[in-house]
mmCIF file of N, CA and C in Angstrom:
data_model
loop_
_atom_site.group_PDB
_atom_site.id
_atom_site.type_symbol
_atom_site.label_atom_id
_atom_site.label_comp_id
_atom_site.label_asym_id
_atom_site.label_seq_id
_atom_site.Cartn_x
_atom_site.Cartn_y
_atom_site.Cartn_z
ATOM 1 N N GLY R 1 0.803 -1.198 0.000
ATOM 2 C CA GLY R 1 0.000 0.000 0.000
ATOM 3 C C GLY R 1 0.822 1.227 0.000
ATOM 4 N N ASN R 2 1.959 1.240 0.671
ATOM 5 C CA ASN R 2 2.790 2.433 0.751
ATOM 6 C C ASN R 2 3.502 2.686 -0.562
ATOM 7 N N ALA R 3 3.854 1.657 -1.279
ATOM 8 C CA ALA R 3 4.544 1.829 -2.547
ATOM 9 C C ALA R 3 3.616 2.481 -3.563
ATOM 10 N N ALA R 4 2.373 2.089 -3.576
ATOM 11 C CA ALA R 4 1.403 2.679 -4.514
ATOM 12 C C ALA R 4 1.164 4.138 -4.159
ATOM 13 N N ALA R 5 1.093 4.434 -2.921
ATOM 14 C CA ALA R 5 0.890 5.830 -2.505
ATOM 15 C C ALA R 5 2.104 6.657 -2.859
ATOM 16 N N ALA R 6 3.290 6.048 -2.754
ATOM 17 C CA ALA R 6 4.505 6.784 -3.073
ATOM 18 C C ALA R 6 4.573 7.060 -4.561
ATOM 19 N N ARG R 7 4.125 6.122 -5.394
ATOM 20 C CA ARG R 7 4.136 6.361 -6.832
ATOM 21 C C ARG R 7 3.127 7.414 -7.221
ATOM 22 N N THR R 8 1.993 7.401 -6.614
ATOM 23 C CA THR R 8 0.961 8.387 -6.917
ATOM 24 C C THR R 8 1.449 9.780 -6.536
ATOM 25 N N THR R 9 2.094 9.865 -5.410
ATOM 26 C CA THR R 9 2.609 11.159 -4.971
ATOM 27 C C THR R 9 3.709 11.612 -5.902
ATOM 28 N N ALA R 10 4.603 10.725 -6.276
ATOM 29 C CA ALA R 10 5.703 11.087 -7.160
ATOM 30 C C ALA R 10 5.173 11.470 -8.529
ATOM 31 N N ALA R 11 4.193 10.717 -9.014
ATOM 32 C CA ALA R 11 3.617 11.030 -10.322
ATOM 33 C C ALA R 11 2.885 12.359 -10.252
ATOM 34 N N GLY R 12 2.205 12.597 -9.140
ATOM 35 C CA GLY R 12 1.474 13.865 -8.985
ATOM 36 C C GLY R 12 2.413 15.047 -8.928
ATOM 37 N N VAL R 13 3.561 14.900 -8.306
ATOM 38 C CA VAL R 13 4.524 15.992 -8.177
ATOM 39 C C VAL R 13 5.151 16.258 -9.521
ATOM 40 N N ALA R 14 5.415 15.250 -10.304
ATOM 41 C CA ALA R 14 6.077 15.436 -11.589
ATOM 42 C C ALA R 14 5.224 16.249 -12.535
ATOM 43 N N GLY R 15 3.925 16.222 -12.452
ATOM 44 C CA GLY R 15 3.062 16.945 -13.379
ATOM 45 C C GLY R 15 2.712 18.356 -12.938
ATOM 46 N N GLN R 16 3.101 18.810 -11.783
ATOM 47 C CA GLN R 16 2.731 20.149 -11.305
ATOM 48 C C GLN R 16 3.757 21.179 -11.705
ATOM 49 N N LYS R 17 3.281 22.436 -11.889
ATOM 50 C CA LYS R 17 4.173 23.551 -12.182
ATOM 51 C C LYS R 17 4.221 24.451 -10.965
ATOM 52 N N ILE R 18 5.373 24.917 -10.682
ATOM 53 C CA ILE R 18 5.552 25.850 -9.567
ATOM 54 C C ILE R 18 6.026 27.170 -10.156
ATOM 55 N N GLN R 19 5.310 28.216 -9.874
ATOM 56 C CA GLN R 19 5.692 29.542 -10.370
ATOM 57 C C GLN R 19 6.590 30.237 -9.352
ATOM 58 N N VAL R 20 7.648 30.781 -9.851
ATOM 59 C CA VAL R 20 8.557 31.544 -9.009
ATOM 60 C C VAL R 20 8.297 33.019 -9.319
ATOM 61 N N VAL R 21 7.964 33.819 -8.346
ATOM 62 C CA VAL R 21 7.560 35.226 -8.537
ATOM 63 C C VAL R 21 8.536 36.138 -7.823
ATOM 64 N N GLU R 22 8.855 37.237 -8.459
ATOM 65 C CA GLU R 22 9.638 38.269 -7.783
ATOM 66 C C GLU R 22 8.990 39.618 -8.055
ATOM 67 N N GLU R 23 9.192 40.547 -7.171
ATOM 68 C CA GLU R 23 8.665 41.896 -7.368
ATOM 69 C C GLU R 23 9.696 42.730 -8.117
ATOM 70 N N GLN R 24 9.203 43.560 -8.977
ATOM 71 C CA GLN R 24 10.058 44.490 -9.686
ATOM 72 C C GLN R 24 9.605 45.900 -9.332
ATOM 73 N N MET R 25 10.581 46.780 -9.219
ATOM 74 C CA MET R 25 10.242 48.167 -8.878
ATOM 75 C C MET R 25 10.217 49.000 -10.148
ATOM 76 N N GLN R 26 9.267 49.883 -10.211
ATOM 77 C CA GLN R 26 9.176 50.833 -11.304
ATOM 78 C C GLN R 26 9.010 52.215 -10.683
ATOM 79 N N ALA R 27 9.685 53.179 -11.234
ATOM 80 C CA ALA R 27 9.591 54.547 -10.717
ATOM 81 C C ALA R 27 8.871 55.416 -11.739
ATOM 82 N N SER R 28 8.024 56.277 -11.248
ATOM 83 C CA SER R 28 7.349 57.248 -12.118
ATOM 84 C C SER R 28 7.427 58.617 -11.456
ATOM 85 N N LYS R 29 7.285 59.649 -12.239
ATOM 86 C CA LYS R 29 7.382 61.012 -11.712
ATOM 87 C C LYS R 29 6.073 61.735 -11.954
ATOM 88 N N THR R 30 5.654 62.468 -10.965
ATOM 89 C CA THR R 30 4.439 63.268 -11.064
ATOM 90 C C THR R 30 4.769 64.695 -10.659
ATOM 91 N N PRO R 31 4.443 65.661 -11.501
ATOM 92 C CA PRO R 31 4.719 67.045 -11.106
ATOM 93 C C PRO R 31 3.798 67.465 -9.948
ATOM 94 N N VAL R 32 4.393 68.075 -8.937
ATOM 95 C CA VAL R 32 3.618 68.577 -7.806
ATOM 96 C C VAL R 32 4.007 70.027 -7.569
ATOM 97 N N GLU R 33 3.100 70.774 -7.018
ATOM 98 C CA GLU R 33 3.345 72.189 -6.744
ATOM 99 C C GLU R 33 4.249 72.324 -5.525
ATOM 100 N N ALA R 34 5.353 73.053 -5.687
ATOM 101 C CA ALA R 34 6.307 73.224 -4.594
ATOM 102 C C ALA R 34 6.006 74.470 -3.775
ATOM 103 N N GLY R 35 5.289 75.392 -4.324
ATOM 104 C CA GLY R 35 4.963 76.628 -3.614
ATOM 105 C C GLY R 35 4.436 77.657 -4.583
ATOM 106 N N GLU R 36 4.192 78.855 -4.077
ATOM 107 C CA GLU R 36 3.697 79.950 -4.900
ATOM 108 C C GLU R 36 3.996 81.270 -4.213
ATOM 109 N N VAL R 37 3.889 82.323 -4.954
ATOM 110 C CA VAL R 37 4.032 83.673 -4.409
ATOM 111 C C VAL R 37 2.684 84.353 -4.563
ATOM 112 N N ARG R 38 2.186 84.913 -3.467
ATOM 113 C CA ARG R 38 0.908 85.612 -3.495
ATOM 114 C C ARG R 38 1.104 87.049 -3.041
ATOM 115 N N VAL R 39 0.439 87.958 -3.702
ATOM 116 C CA VAL R 39 0.386 89.351 -3.272
ATOM 117 C C VAL R 39 -1.081 89.607 -2.955
ATOM 118 N N ARG R 40 -1.373 89.901 -1.694
ATOM 119 C CA ARG R 40 -2.766 90.070 -1.297
ATOM 120 C C ARG R 40 -2.908 91.216 -0.315
ATOM 121 N N LYS R 41 -4.141 91.599 -0.066
ATOM 122 C CA LYS R 41 -4.435 92.678 0.871
ATOM 123 C C LYS R 41 -5.216 92.114 2.047
ATOM 124 N N GLU R 42 -5.038 92.733 3.198
ATOM 125 C CA GLU R 42 -5.809 92.396 4.387
ATOM 126 C C GLU R 42 -6.427 93.675 4.928
ATOM 127 N N VAL R 43 -7.538 93.546 5.611
ATOM 128 C CA VAL R 43 -8.193 94.685 6.237
ATOM 129 C C VAL R 43 -7.978 94.599 7.741
ATOM 130 N N HIS R 44 -7.428 95.651 8.320
ATOM 131 C CA HIS R 44 -7.234 95.738 9.760
ATOM 132 C C HIS R 44 -8.096 96.884 10.284
ATOM 133 N N THR R 45 -8.658 96.713 11.454
ATOM 134 C CA THR R 45 -9.502 97.735 12.052
ATOM 135 C C THR R 45 -8.833 98.250 13.315
ATOM 136 N N GLU R 46 -8.839 99.570 13.475
ATOM 137 C CA GLU R 46 -8.282 100.164 14.676
ATOM 138 C C GLU R 46 -9.217 101.271 15.157
ATOM 139 N N GLN R 47 -9.180 101.537 16.436
ATOM 140 C CA GLN R 47 -10.019 102.556 17.044
ATOM 141 C C GLN R 47 -9.316 103.903 16.963
ATOM 142 N N LYS R 48 -9.972 104.907 16.424
ATOM 143 C CA LYS R 48 -9.419 106.249 16.338
ATOM 144 C C LYS R 48 -10.317 107.196 17.130
ATOM 145 N N THR R 49 -9.701 108.174 17.776
ATOM 146 C CA THR R 49 -10.444 109.171 18.553
ATOM 147 C C THR R 49 -10.032 110.547 18.068
ATOM 148 N N MET R 50 -11.000 111.440 17.921
ATOM 149 C CA MET R 50 -10.693 112.818 17.556
ATOM 150 C C MET R 50 -11.555 113.760 18.377
ATOM 151 N N GLN R 51 -11.030 114.923 18.661
ATOM 152 C CA GLN R 51 -11.737 115.932 19.444
ATOM 153 C C GLN R 51 -12.443 116.890 18.483
ATOM 154 N N VAL R 52 -13.748 117.067 18.656
ATOM 155 C CA VAL R 52 -14.531 117.954 17.807
ATOM 156 C C VAL R 52 -15.191 118.999 18.710
ATOM 157 N N PRO R 53 -14.894 120.280 18.526
ATOM 158 C CA PRO R 53 -15.553 121.302 19.347
ATOM 159 C C PRO R 53 -17.023 121.452 18.923
ATOM 160 N N VAL R 54 -17.914 121.419 19.894
ATOM 161 C CA VAL R 54 -19.348 121.576 19.617
ATOM 162 C C VAL R 54 -19.927 122.681 20.501
ATOM 163 N N ARG R 55 -21.042 123.230 20.063
ATOM 164 C CA ARG R 55 -21.713 124.297 20.821
ATOM 165 C C ARG R 55 -23.131 123.863 21.140
ATOM 166 N N HIS R 56 -23.629 124.339 22.281
ATOM 167 C CA HIS R 56 -25.027 124.122 22.628
ATOM 168 C C HIS R 56 -25.539 125.346 23.395
ATOM 169 N N GLU R 57 -26.836 125.492 23.428
ATOM 170 C CA GLU R 57 -27.451 126.635 24.117
ATOM 171 C C GLU R 57 -27.972 126.191 25.470
ATOM 172 N N GLU R 58 -27.925 127.096 26.408
ATOM 173 C CA GLU R 58 -28.490 126.863 27.738
ATOM 174 C C GLU R 58 -29.488 127.977 28.042
ATOM 175 N N VAL R 59 -30.493 127.658 28.831
ATOM 176 C CA VAL R 59 -31.502 128.652 29.227
ATOM 177 C C VAL R 59 -31.031 129.339 30.501
ATOM 178 N N VAL R 60 -31.112 130.641 30.497
ATOM 179 C CA VAL R 60 -30.736 131.431 31.669
ATOM 180 C C VAL R 60 -31.984 132.150 32.169
ATOM 181 N N ILE R 61 -32.355 131.897 33.410
ATOM 182 C CA ILE R 61 -33.520 132.572 34.008
ATOM 183 C C ILE R 61 -33.016 133.466 35.122
ATOM 184 N N GLU R 62 -33.303 134.751 34.996
ATOM 185 C CA GLU R 62 -32.887 135.731 36.003
ATOM 186 C C GLU R 62 -34.137 136.357 36.614
ATOM 187 N N ARG R 63 -34.149 136.491 37.900
ATOM 188 C CA ARG R 63 -35.263 137.181 38.592
ATOM 189 C C ARG R 63 -34.745 138.497 39.144
ATOM 190 N N HIS R 64 -35.459 139.554 38.902
ATOM 191 C CA HIS R 64 -35.077 140.856 39.453
ATOM 192 C C HIS R 64 -36.335 141.720 39.626
ATOM 193 N N PRO R 65 -36.278 142.710 40.472
ATOM 194 C CA PRO R 65 -37.449 143.563 40.700
ATOM 195 C C PRO R 65 -37.763 144.403 39.456
ATOM 196 N N PRO R 66 -39.016 144.803 39.294
ATOM 197 C CA PRO R 66 -39.370 145.622 38.130
ATOM 198 C C PRO R 66 -38.570 146.930 38.134
ATOM 199 N N SER R 67 -38.275 147.403 36.964
ATOM 200 C CA SER R 67 -37.432 148.586 36.851
ATOM 201 C C SER R 67 -38.129 149.855 37.343
ATOM 202 N N ALA R 68 -39.429 149.894 37.349
ATOM 203 C CA ALA R 68 -40.149 151.102 37.784
ATOM 204 C C ALA R 68 -40.605 151.010 39.226
ATOM 205 N N GLY R 69 -40.085 150.108 39.970
ATOM 206 C CA GLY R 69 -40.503 149.952 41.363
ATOM 207 C C GLY R 69 -41.756 149.111 41.437
ATOM 208 N N ASN R 70 -42.595 149.301 42.446
ATOM 209 C CA ASN R 70 -43.845 148.569 42.575
ATOM 210 C C ASN R 70 -44.903 149.253 41.731
ATOM 211 N N ARG R 71 -45.178 148.746 40.612
ATOM 212 C CA ARG R 71 -46.223 149.356 39.791
ATOM 213 C C ARG R 71 -47.486 148.531 39.881
ATOM 214 N N ILE R 72 -48.551 149.120 39.567
ATOM 215 C CA ILE R 72 -49.872 148.487 39.670
ATOM 216 C C ILE R 72 -50.130 147.712 38.381
ATOM 217 N N ALA R 73 -50.601 146.447 38.499
ATOM 218 C CA ALA R 73 -50.933 145.625 37.343
ATOM 219 C C ALA R 73 -52.437 145.519 37.226
ATOM 220 N N ASP R 74 -52.931 145.279 36.040
ATOM 221 C CA ASP R 74 -54.355 145.082 35.820
ATOM 222 C C ASP R 74 -54.756 143.683 36.271
ATOM 223 N N ALA R 75 -55.972 143.532 36.662
ATOM 224 C CA ALA R 75 -56.482 142.222 37.067
ATOM 225 C C ALA R 75 -56.443 141.259 35.894
ATOM 226 N N ALA R 76 -56.489 141.760 34.664
ATOM 227 C CA ALA R 76 -56.451 140.916 33.475
ATOM 228 C C ALA R 76 -55.058 140.317 33.275
ATOM 229 N N ASP R 77 -54.035 140.908 33.897
ATOM 230 C CA ASP R 77 -52.669 140.384 33.750
ATOM 231 C C ASP R 77 -52.458 139.106 34.550
ATOM 232 N N ILE R 78 -53.361 138.802 35.487
ATOM 233 C CA ILE R 78 -53.198 137.611 36.311
ATOM 234 C C ILE R 78 -53.783 136.417 35.548
ATOM 235 N N GLY R 79 -53.002 135.387 35.391
ATOM 236 C CA GLY R 79 -53.470 134.177 34.702
ATOM 237 C C GLY R 79 -52.273 133.309 34.322
ATOM 238 N N GLU R 80 -52.598 132.189 33.769
ATOM 239 C CA GLU R 80 -51.541 131.274 33.362
ATOM 240 C C GLU R 80 -50.968 131.696 32.013
ATOM 241 N N GLY R 81 -49.733 131.355 31.791
ATOM 242 C CA GLY R 81 -49.076 131.666 30.516
ATOM 243 C C GLY R 81 -47.756 130.906 30.421
ATOM 244 N N GLU R 82 -47.235 130.917 29.284
ATOM 245 C CA GLU R 82 -45.944 130.235 29.110
ATOM 246 C C GLU R 82 -45.158 130.905 27.992
ATOM 247 N N VAL R 83 -43.871 130.717 28.062
ATOM 248 C CA VAL R 83 -42.966 131.193 27.024
ATOM 249 C C VAL R 83 -42.188 129.969 26.533
ATOM 250 N N ARG R 84 -42.163 129.746 25.219
ATOM 251 C CA ARG R 84 -41.433 128.609 24.657
ATOM 252 C C ARG R 84 -40.151 129.125 24.015
ATOM 253 N N ILE R 85 -39.052 128.524 24.391
ATOM 254 C CA ILE R 85 -37.748 128.914 23.863
ATOM 255 C C ILE R 85 -37.084 127.656 23.284
ATOM 256 N N PRO R 86 -36.925 127.579 21.983
ATOM 257 C CA PRO R 86 -36.238 126.416 21.417
ATOM 258 C C PRO R 86 -34.746 126.459 21.753
ATOM 259 N N ILE R 87 -34.186 125.327 22.109
ATOM 260 C CA ILE R 87 -32.779 125.212 22.480
ATOM 261 C C ILE R 87 -32.061 124.421 21.384
ATOM 262 N N MET R 88 -30.951 124.936 20.945
ATOM 263 C CA MET R 88 -30.193 124.308 19.857
ATOM 264 C C MET R 88 -28.867 123.748 20.392
ATOM 265 N N GLU R 89 -28.413 122.683 19.766
ATOM 266 C CA GLU R 89 -27.092 122.136 20.058
ATOM 267 C C GLU R 89 -26.526 121.538 18.771
ATOM 268 N N GLU R 90 -25.235 121.376 18.724
ATOM 269 C CA GLU R 90 -24.594 120.769 17.566
ATOM 270 C C GLU R 90 -24.420 119.272 17.822
ATOM 271 N N GLU R 91 -24.778 118.499 16.844
ATOM 272 C CA GLU R 91 -24.637 117.046 16.927
ATOM 273 C C GLU R 91 -23.506 116.630 15.992
ATOM 274 N N VAL R 92 -22.627 115.775 16.448
ATOM 275 C CA VAL R 92 -21.478 115.342 15.658
ATOM 276 C C VAL R 92 -21.871 114.116 14.833
ATOM 277 N N THR R 93 -21.597 114.189 13.557
ATOM 278 C CA THR R 93 -21.810 113.063 12.653
ATOM 279 C C THR R 93 -20.454 112.637 12.097
ATOM 280 N N VAL R 94 -20.169 111.358 12.149
ATOM 281 C CA VAL R 94 -18.893 110.846 11.662
ATOM 282 C C VAL R 94 -19.099 110.289 10.259
ATOM 283 N N GLN R 95 -18.250 110.726 9.340
ATOM 284 C CA GLN R 95 -18.282 110.219 7.973
ATOM 285 C C GLN R 95 -16.926 109.593 7.683
ATOM 286 N N LYS R 96 -16.946 108.453 7.030
ATOM 287 C CA LYS R 96 -15.695 107.787 6.661
ATOM 288 C C LYS R 96 -15.582 107.797 5.142
ATOM 289 N N THR R 97 -14.419 108.193 4.657
ATOM 290 C CA THR R 97 -14.168 108.252 3.225
ATOM 291 C C THR R 97 -12.948 107.404 2.908
ATOM 292 N N PRO R 98 -13.097 106.419 2.035
ATOM 293 C CA PRO R 98 -11.918 105.628 1.660
ATOM 294 C C PRO R 98 -11.019 106.445 0.739
ATOM 295 N N VAL R 99 -9.724 106.436 1.024
ATOM 296 C CA VAL R 99 -8.744 107.127 0.191
ATOM 297 C C VAL R 99 -7.610 106.163 -0.139
ATOM 298 N N VAL R 100 -7.037 106.314 -1.306
ATOM 299 C CA VAL R 100 -5.923 105.469 -1.722
ATOM 300 C C VAL R 100 -4.669 105.979 -1.038
ATOM 301 N N LYS R 101 -4.016 105.136 -0.260
ATOM 302 C CA LYS R 101 -2.795 105.557 0.437
ATOM 303 C C LYS R 101 -1.539 105.058 -0.241
ATOM 304 N N GLU R 102 -1.665 104.061 -1.124
ATOM 305 C CA GLU R 102 -0.488 103.506 -1.785
ATOM 306 C C GLU R 102 -0.952 102.657 -2.955
ATOM 307 N N GLU R 103 -0.123 102.574 -3.983
ATOM 308 C CA GLU R 103 -0.379 101.690 -5.105
ATOM 309 C C GLU R 103 0.807 100.748 -5.262
ATOM 310 N N ILE R 104 0.523 99.519 -5.596
ATOM 311 C CA ILE R 104 1.566 98.512 -5.792
ATOM 312 C C ILE R 104 1.471 98.030 -7.227
ATOM 313 N N THR R 105 2.600 98.034 -7.909
ATOM 314 C CA THR R 105 2.656 97.555 -9.286
ATOM 315 C C THR R 105 3.500 96.293 -9.318
ATOM 316 N N VAL R 106 2.949 95.255 -9.911
ATOM 317 C CA VAL R 106 3.676 93.992 -10.061
ATOM 318 C C VAL R 106 3.827 93.746 -11.552
ATOM 319 N N GLY R 107 5.038 93.533 -11.995
ATOM 320 C CA GLY R 107 5.263 93.307 -13.417
ATOM 321 C C GLY R 107 6.711 92.993 -13.692
ATOM 322 N N LYS R 108 7.097 93.181 -14.938
ATOM 323 C CA LYS R 108 8.477 92.938 -15.316
ATOM 324 C C LYS R 108 8.913 94.071 -16.227
ATOM 325 N N ARG R 109 10.231 94.180 -16.440
ATOM 326 C CA ARG R 109 10.751 95.251 -17.262
ATOM 327 C C ARG R 109 11.883 94.726 -18.130
ATOM 328 N N VAL R 110 12.163 95.449 -19.196
ATOM 329 C CA VAL R 110 13.264 95.124 -20.089
ATOM 330 C C VAL R 110 14.398 96.087 -19.772
ATOM 331 N N VAL R 111 15.591 95.539 -19.546
ATOM 332 C CA VAL R 111 16.759 96.351 -19.217
ATOM 333 C C VAL R 111 17.680 96.357 -20.428
ATOM 334 N N GLN R 112 18.094 97.543 -20.845
ATOM 335 C CA GLN R 112 18.976 97.665 -22.000
ATOM 336 C C GLN R 112 20.377 98.008 -21.534
ATOM 337 N N GLY R 113 21.356 97.343 -22.110
ATOM 338 C CA GLY R 113 22.748 97.591 -21.749
ATOM 339 C C GLY R 113 23.590 97.793 -23.000
ATOM 340 N N THR R 114 24.883 97.890 -22.815
ATOM 341 C CA THR R 114 25.820 98.079 -23.919
ATOM 342 C C THR R 114 26.849 96.958 -23.884
ATOM 343 N N GLU R 115 27.121 96.412 -25.042
ATOM 344 C CA GLU R 115 28.105 95.350 -25.160
ATOM 345 C C GLU R 115 29.204 95.815 -26.105
ATOM 346 N N THR R 116 30.461 95.587 -25.761
ATOM 347 C CA THR R 116 31.593 95.981 -26.602
ATOM 348 C C THR R 116 31.994 94.809 -27.482
ATOM 349 N N VAL R 117 32.097 95.058 -28.782
ATOM 350 C CA VAL R 117 32.503 94.008 -29.716
ATOM 351 C C VAL R 117 33.788 94.435 -30.417
ATOM 352 N N THR R 118 34.612 93.487 -30.790
ATOM 353 C CA THR R 118 35.884 93.739 -31.466
ATOM 354 C C THR R 118 35.949 92.886 -32.721
ATOM 355 N N GLY R 119 36.415 93.472 -33.806
ATOM 356 C CA GLY R 119 36.553 92.721 -35.054
ATOM 357 C C GLY R 119 37.587 93.386 -35.947
ATOM 358 N N GLN R 120 37.976 92.713 -37.021
ATOM 359 C CA GLN R 120 38.938 93.265 -37.970
ATOM 360 C C GLN R 120 38.190 93.789 -39.186
ATOM 361 N N VAL R 121 38.628 94.936 -39.658
ATOM 362 C CA VAL R 121 38.052 95.510 -40.872
ATOM 363 C C VAL R 121 39.177 95.737 -41.869
ATOM 364 N N ARG R 122 38.851 95.709 -43.125
ATOM 365 C CA ARG R 122 39.849 95.913 -44.179
ATOM 366 C C ARG R 122 39.544 97.205 -44.905
ATOM 367 N N SER R 123 40.580 97.851 -45.373
ATOM 368 C CA SER R 123 40.418 99.041 -46.202
ATOM 369 C C SER R 123 41.484 99.038 -47.278
ATOM 370 N N GLU R 124 41.198 99.705 -48.363
ATOM 371 C CA GLU R 124 42.142 99.759 -49.488
ATOM 372 C C GLU R 124 42.858 101.102 -49.491
ATOM 373 N N GLU R 125 44.116 101.127 -49.908
ATOM 374 C CA GLU R 125 44.890 102.352 -50.064
ATOM 375 C C GLU R 125 45.319 102.478 -51.521
ATOM 376 N N VAL R 126 45.423 103.702 -51.984
ATOM 377 C CA VAL R 126 45.851 103.956 -53.362
ATOM 378 C C VAL R 126 47.272 104.505 -53.334
ATOM 379 N N HIS R 127 48.130 103.954 -54.136
ATOM 380 C CA HIS R 127 49.521 104.419 -54.278
ATOM 381 C C HIS R 127 49.724 104.826 -55.743
ATOM 382 N N VAL R 128 50.309 105.986 -55.953
ATOM 383 C CA VAL R 128 50.579 106.465 -57.310
ATOM 384 C C VAL R 128 52.089 106.377 -57.549
ATOM 385 N N GLU R 129 52.452 105.724 -58.594
ATOM 386 C CA GLU R 129 53.872 105.606 -58.952
ATOM 387 C C GLU R 129 54.144 106.484 -60.163
ATOM 388 N N LYS R 130 55.241 107.211 -60.106
ATOM 389 C CA LYS R 130 55.613 108.100 -61.214
ATOM 390 C C LYS R 130 56.855 107.545 -61.908
ATOM 391 N N THR R 131 56.820 107.605 -63.190
ATOM 392 C CA THR R 131 57.988 107.264 -63.984
ATOM 393 C C THR R 131 58.192 108.412 -64.992
ATOM 394 N N GLY R 132 59.320 108.966 -65.006
ATOM 395 C CA GLY R 132 59.617 110.060 -65.926
ATOM 396 C C GLY R 132 59.131 111.392 -65.390
ATOM 397 N N ASP R 133 58.975 112.362 -66.330
ATOM 398 C CA ASP R 133 58.584 113.718 -65.954
ATOM 399 C C ASP R 133 57.060 113.810 -65.999
ATOM 400 N N VAL R 134 56.396 113.382 -64.930
ATOM 401 C CA VAL R 134 54.925 113.362 -64.859
ATOM 402 C C VAL R 134 54.498 114.317 -63.757
ATOM 403 N N ASP R 135 53.517 115.127 -64.078
ATOM 404 C CA ASP R 135 52.998 116.092 -63.086
ATOM 405 C C ASP R 135 51.822 115.444 -62.348
ATOM 406 N N VAL R 136 51.895 115.347 -61.038
ATOM 407 C CA VAL R 136 50.809 114.747 -60.228
ATOM 408 C C VAL R 136 50.277 115.819 -59.288
ATOM 409 N N ARG R 137 49.001 116.056 -59.337
ATOM 410 C CA ARG R 137 48.387 117.041 -58.443
ATOM 411 C C ARG R 137 47.561 116.336 -57.386
ATOM 412 N N LYS R 138 47.481 116.990 -56.242
ATOM 413 C CA LYS R 138 46.692 116.404 -55.126
ATOM 414 C C LYS R 138 45.317 117.055 -55.112
ATOM 415 N N GLY R 139 44.279 116.241 -54.795
ATOM 416 C CA GLY R 139 42.924 116.762 -54.702
ATOM 417 C C GLY R 139 42.615 117.326 -53.316
ATOM 418 N N LYS R 140 41.352 117.567 -53.019
ATOM 419 C CA LYS R 140 40.932 118.180 -51.761
ATOM 420 C C LYS R 140 41.211 117.308 -50.540
ATOM 421 N N THR R 141 41.284 116.032 -50.719
ATOM 422 C CA THR R 141 41.494 115.151 -49.579
ATOM 423 C C THR R 141 42.934 115.117 -49.127
ATOM 424 N N GLY R 142 43.851 115.633 -49.955
ATOM 425 C CA GLY R 142 45.254 115.620 -49.581
ATOM 426 C C GLY R 142 45.962 114.368 -50.031
ATOM 427 N N ARG R 143 45.298 113.491 -50.739
ATOM 428 C CA ARG R 143 45.910 112.266 -51.226
ATOM 429 C C ARG R 143 46.311 112.440 -52.681
ATOM 430 N N ASP R 144 47.243 111.653 -53.103
ATOM 431 C CA ASP R 144 47.670 111.705 -54.492
ATOM 432 C C ASP R 144 46.554 111.138 -55.367
ATOM 433 N N ARG R 145 46.457 111.749 -56.633
ATOM 434 C CA ARG R 145 45.535 111.145 -57.586
ATOM 435 C C ARG R 145 46.150 111.034 -58.930
#
């Protein structure tokens, strides 16, 4: 019985495949943002105090004796009455006006400079040769012609 089992096992092993696997590494690159430059504004609030001169009216009541001494009044003068005096005062109103305190310009510019260059140039010269009794006159430039 053991021999038959051993043959079956051996025969079974001979027909199987075993895969050998290994990992391989692959690298890839992805562009990512490294940073940025921002120019922005913020609003800050602060408490400001200012002194504003204001005027107001006050009622002054003075009592004094009649200027003519004790004079006689009519019975019709006795009764109720009132005097109305409007009182004025100045009221302060605060107004806020936005004003431009600074301007910021962001941009680029072109800068112009000077570069020195060196090179060789050629020029021709004229030479006049005389043989015998030949009269040669010079022109306005001072060169022979």
